[in-house]
Amino acid sequence: MTTDLLRGETGNNPHVSLSTWNADGYTGRKRIFSDWEGSAMMASWSPDGKQLVFGFGTFFGGRNQRPAQIMTMNADGSNAKALTAGAPNAGFPDWSPDGKSIVYRVWGYDDKRVEQRGLRLMNLGDRSIKVLTSEWDNFPFFSPAGDRILFTRQKASDKDFDIFTMKPDGTDVKQLTTWPGTDGHATWTPDGKQILHMGTRSGFKDEAPMYDNSPQPLRADFHHECGRHAHAAAHRQPVGRFDADLRAPAELIALEGNWQVKFAASSMLPVPV
């Protein structure tokens, strides 16, 4: 499953469709959802592989024109229907491993002009919605076992983005990253034992043109507590991987040009790649 950025936009909102591919990643492409009235973002498979859940509407700078909704459809693109309605903007959903619920983020004002933000859990049996968090949280993903939800939060204290997990009922919130700058776009490995994420001290520069008042740090220095430091180049996008039950990375891989340096978590010293 991929999201496809199409040419053109409406009201500062890019047109994005959904396509499926064969498992080899380059054959059998089939566009299964496309609507020029909005963008289809962040699709997630149902556990049985028969359906998809995704956000559709306006995002980024145009998100107030037509609040995005959570939608489902069959794997072939048929029977698309909305699970949410009205404001606030809802998107970036993920299906629980047992197929009974969906977690997603909300952002913006509701129909009563009350600001809403954070993560929500929808029970698909009765469509009831539970508030899990009320901070700047996004990109939620259930663990393969369904016992934790992984997400990215922009903390009010220092405006940094960091990676968190919590139980599906919203309790036992744990912060996993503490480095200055931006850490996010995290996902679980299939066995649930590790987490793969992106991190940068310079902001995700490729995303900057799509944001208006969404914070994106432009440059920062990252420092090791022992005094070692490095200045992040504007184009460096480190990729980190750490054990899911730890609060420090098992390894951090910094990519720049055609070389990579791997750092050991205990000392941040370069080790052979």
PDB file of N, CA and C in Angstrom, residues 42-44 94 138-144 148-152 163-165 176 183-198 239-244:
ATOM      1  N   MET A  42      -2.281   7.837   4.843  1.00  0.00           N
ATOM      2  CA  MET A  42      -1.926   6.922   5.928  1.00  0.00           C
ATOM      3  C   MET A  42      -2.913   5.756   6.048  1.00  0.00           C
ATOM      4  N   ALA A  43      -2.951   4.911   5.028  1.00  0.00           N
ATOM      5  CA  ALA A  43      -3.842   3.754   5.064  1.00  0.00           C
ATOM      6  C   ALA A  43      -3.264   2.637   5.935  1.00  0.00           C
ATOM      7  N   SER A  44      -4.140   1.912   6.599  1.00  0.00           N
ATOM      8  CA  SER A  44      -3.751   0.797   7.459  1.00  0.00           C
ATOM      9  C   SER A  44      -4.641  -0.400   7.144  1.00  0.00           C
ATOM     10  N   ASP A  94      -4.861   3.751  12.602  1.00  0.00           N
ATOM     11  CA  ASP A  94      -4.246   2.430  12.594  1.00  0.00           C
ATOM     12  C   ASP A  94      -5.226   1.440  13.194  1.00  0.00           C
ATOM     13  N   ASN A 138       0.551  12.395  17.272  1.00  0.00           N
ATOM     14  CA  ASN A 138       0.240  11.954  15.917  1.00  0.00           C
ATOM     15  C   ASN A 138       0.928  10.629  15.645  1.00  0.00           C
ATOM     16  N   PHE A 139       0.665  10.069  14.478  1.00  0.00           N
ATOM     17  CA  PHE A 139       1.266   8.829  13.984  1.00  0.00           C
ATOM     18  C   PHE A 139       1.140   7.671  14.982  1.00  0.00           C
ATOM     19  N   PRO A 140      -0.084   7.324  15.390  1.00  0.00           N
ATOM     20  CA  PRO A 140      -0.244   6.208  16.334  1.00  0.00           C
ATOM     21  C   PRO A 140      -0.191   4.855  15.623  1.00  0.00           C
ATOM     22  N   PHE A 141       0.443   3.887  16.268  1.00  0.00           N
ATOM     23  CA  PHE A 141       0.515   2.524  15.733  1.00  0.00           C
ATOM     24  C   PHE A 141       0.389   1.526  16.877  1.00  0.00           C
ATOM     25  N   PHE A 142      -0.525   0.573  16.717  1.00  0.00           N
ATOM     26  CA  PHE A 142      -0.625  -0.527  17.674  1.00  0.00           C
ATOM     27  C   PHE A 142       0.595  -1.426  17.562  1.00  0.00           C
ATOM     28  N   SER A 143       1.052  -1.937  18.691  1.00  0.00           N
ATOM     29  CA  SER A 143       2.085  -2.962  18.660  1.00  0.00           C
ATOM     30  C   SER A 143       1.487  -4.238  18.070  1.00  0.00           C
ATOM     31  N   PRO A 144       2.319  -5.127  17.531  1.00  0.00           N
ATOM     32  CA  PRO A 144       1.785  -6.376  16.957  1.00  0.00           C
ATOM     33  C   PRO A 144       0.945  -7.189  17.947  1.00  0.00           C
ATOM     34  N   ARG A 148       0.358  -2.121  23.312  1.00  0.00           N
ATOM     35  CA  ARG A 148       0.881  -0.768  23.394  1.00  0.00           C
ATOM     36  C   ARG A 148       0.522  -0.001  22.127  1.00  0.00           C
ATOM     37  N   ILE A 149       0.472   1.316  22.258  1.00  0.00           N
ATOM     38  CA  ILE A 149       0.315   2.204  21.111  1.00  0.00           C
ATOM     39  C   ILE A 149       1.536   3.106  21.050  1.00  0.00           C
ATOM     40  N   LEU A 150       2.180   3.121  19.914  1.00  0.00           N
ATOM     41  CA  LEU A 150       3.352   3.956  19.649  1.00  0.00           C
ATOM     42  C   LEU A 150       2.879   5.250  19.003  1.00  0.00           C
ATOM     43  N   PHE A 151       3.460   6.385  19.391  1.00  0.00           N
ATOM     44  CA  PHE A 151       3.057   7.650  18.773  1.00  0.00           C
ATOM     45  C   PHE A 151       4.158   8.692  18.932  1.00  0.00           C
ATOM     46  N   THR A 152       4.018   9.801  18.195  1.00  0.00           N
ATOM     47  CA  THR A 152       4.939  10.924  18.252  1.00  0.00           C
ATOM     48  C   THR A 152       4.243  12.098  18.922  1.00  0.00           C
ATOM     49  N   ILE A 163       9.304  10.309  20.792  1.00  0.00           N
ATOM     50  CA  ILE A 163       8.536   9.087  20.588  1.00  0.00           C
ATOM     51  C   ILE A 163       8.059   8.552  21.936  1.00  0.00           C
ATOM     52  N   PHE A 164       6.796   8.174  21.989  1.00  0.00           N
ATOM     53  CA  PHE A 164       6.166   7.694  23.205  1.00  0.00           C
ATOM     54  C   PHE A 164       5.435   6.384  22.931  1.00  0.00           C
ATOM     55  N   THR A 165       5.128   5.654  23.990  1.00  0.00           N
ATOM     56  CA  THR A 165       4.181   4.541  23.920  1.00  0.00           C
ATOM     57  C   THR A 165       3.216   4.655  25.101  1.00  0.00           C
ATOM     58  N   LEU A 176      10.225   7.574  25.059  1.00  0.00           N
ATOM     59  CA  LEU A 176      11.324   6.708  24.667  1.00  0.00           C
ATOM     60  C   LEU A 176      12.543   7.457  24.159  1.00  0.00           C
ATOM     61  N   ASP A 183      12.302  13.678  16.633  1.00  0.00           N
ATOM     62  CA  ASP A 183      12.290  12.218  16.499  1.00  0.00           C
ATOM     63  C   ASP A 183      10.852  11.796  16.271  1.00  0.00           C
ATOM     64  N   GLY A 184      10.615  11.068  15.191  1.00  0.00           N
ATOM     65  CA  GLY A 184       9.240  10.708  14.883  1.00  0.00           C
ATOM     66  C   GLY A 184       9.148   9.711  13.751  1.00  0.00           C
ATOM     67  N   HIS A 185       7.938   9.614  13.155  1.00  0.00           N
ATOM     68  CA  HIS A 185       7.676   8.659  12.082  1.00  0.00           C
ATOM     69  C   HIS A 185       8.105   7.256  12.517  1.00  0.00           C
ATOM     70  N   ALA A 186       7.708   6.875  13.705  1.00  0.00           N
ATOM     71  CA  ALA A 186       8.144   5.601  14.280  1.00  0.00           C
ATOM     72  C   ALA A 186       7.165   4.484  13.959  1.00  0.00           C
ATOM     73  N   THR A 187       7.683   3.267  13.868  1.00  0.00           N
ATOM     74  CA  THR A 187       6.846   2.092  13.632  1.00  0.00           C
ATOM     75  C   THR A 187       7.478   0.875  14.288  1.00  0.00           C
ATOM     76  N   TRP A 188       6.692  -0.150  14.519  1.00  0.00           N
ATOM     77  CA  TRP A 188       7.154  -1.375  15.173  1.00  0.00           C
ATOM     78  C   TRP A 188       7.778  -2.327  14.157  1.00  0.00           C
ATOM     79  N   THR A 189       8.733  -3.111  14.612  1.00  0.00           N
ATOM     80  CA  THR A 189       9.158  -4.267  13.826  1.00  0.00           C
ATOM     81  C   THR A 189       8.074  -5.326  13.954  1.00  0.00           C
ATOM     82  N   PRO A 190       7.984  -6.275  13.012  1.00  0.00           N
ATOM     83  CA  PRO A 190       6.897  -7.268  13.042  1.00  0.00           C
ATOM     84  C   PRO A 190       6.822  -8.081  14.330  1.00  0.00           C
ATOM     85  N   ASP A 191       7.966  -8.309  14.997  1.00  0.00           N
ATOM     86  CA  ASP A 191       7.928  -9.082  16.238  1.00  0.00           C
ATOM     87  C   ASP A 191       7.629  -8.222  17.456  1.00  0.00           C
ATOM     88  N   GLY A 192       7.522  -6.895  17.271  1.00  0.00           N
ATOM     89  CA  GLY A 192       7.192  -6.002  18.374  1.00  0.00           C
ATOM     90  C   GLY A 192       8.311  -5.749  19.360  1.00  0.00           C
ATOM     91  N   LYS A 193       9.510  -6.232  19.051  1.00  0.00           N
ATOM     92  CA  LYS A 193      10.618  -6.096  19.996  1.00  0.00           C
ATOM     93  C   LYS A 193      11.444  -4.835  19.769  1.00  0.00           C
ATOM     94  N   GLN A 194      11.330  -4.245  18.595  1.00  0.00           N
ATOM     95  CA  GLN A 194      12.084  -3.039  18.294  1.00  0.00           C
ATOM     96  C   GLN A 194      11.202  -2.010  17.604  1.00  0.00           C
ATOM     97  N   ILE A 195      11.703  -0.770  17.592  1.00  0.00           N
ATOM     98  CA  ILE A 195      10.999   0.347  16.983  1.00  0.00           C
ATOM     99  C   ILE A 195      11.953   1.035  16.019  1.00  0.00           C
ATOM    100  N   LEU A 196      11.497   1.274  14.815  1.00  0.00           N
ATOM    101  CA  LEU A 196      12.276   1.985  13.801  1.00  0.00           C
ATOM    102  C   LEU A 196      11.717   3.400  13.682  1.00  0.00           C
ATOM    103  N   HIS A 197      12.597   4.404  13.643  1.00  0.00           N
ATOM    104  CA  HIS A 197      12.108   5.775  13.571  1.00  0.00           C
ATOM    105  C   HIS A 197      13.098   6.655  12.821  1.00  0.00           C
ATOM    106  N   MET A 198      12.634   7.851  12.480  1.00  0.00           N
ATOM    107  CA  MET A 198      13.486   8.871  11.892  1.00  0.00           C
ATOM    108  C   MET A 198      13.780   9.927  12.942  1.00  0.00           C
ATOM    109  N   VAL A 239      18.394   7.741  10.951  1.00  0.00           N
ATOM    110  CA  VAL A 239      17.387   6.714  11.163  1.00  0.00           C
ATOM    111  C   VAL A 239      17.791   5.937  12.393  1.00  0.00           C
ATOM    112  N   GLY A 240      16.912   5.839  13.359  1.00  0.00           N
ATOM    113  CA  GLY A 240      17.240   5.166  14.607  1.00  0.00           C
ATOM    114  C   GLY A 240      16.473   3.872  14.768  1.00  0.00           C
ATOM    115  N   ARG A 241      17.049   2.981  15.563  1.00  0.00           N
ATOM    116  CA  ARG A 241      16.356   1.743  15.900  1.00  0.00           C
ATOM    117  C   ARG A 241      16.689   1.426  17.345  1.00  0.00           C
ATOM    118  N   PHE A 242      15.665   1.147  18.151  1.00  0.00           N
ATOM    119  CA  PHE A 242      15.946   0.820  19.535  1.00  0.00           C
ATOM    120  C   PHE A 242      14.992  -0.265  20.015  1.00  0.00           C
ATOM    121  N   ASP A 243      15.397  -0.944  21.082  1.00  0.00           N
ATOM    122  CA  ASP A 243      14.561  -1.984  21.656  1.00  0.00           C
ATOM    123  C   ASP A 243      13.309  -1.352  22.239  1.00  0.00           C
ATOM    124  N   ALA A 244      12.160  -1.993  22.039  1.00  0.00           N
ATOM    125  CA  ALA A 244      10.890  -1.404  22.424  1.00  0.00           C
ATOM    126  C   ALA A 244      10.729  -1.273  23.930  1.00  0.00           C
TER     127      ALA A 244
END
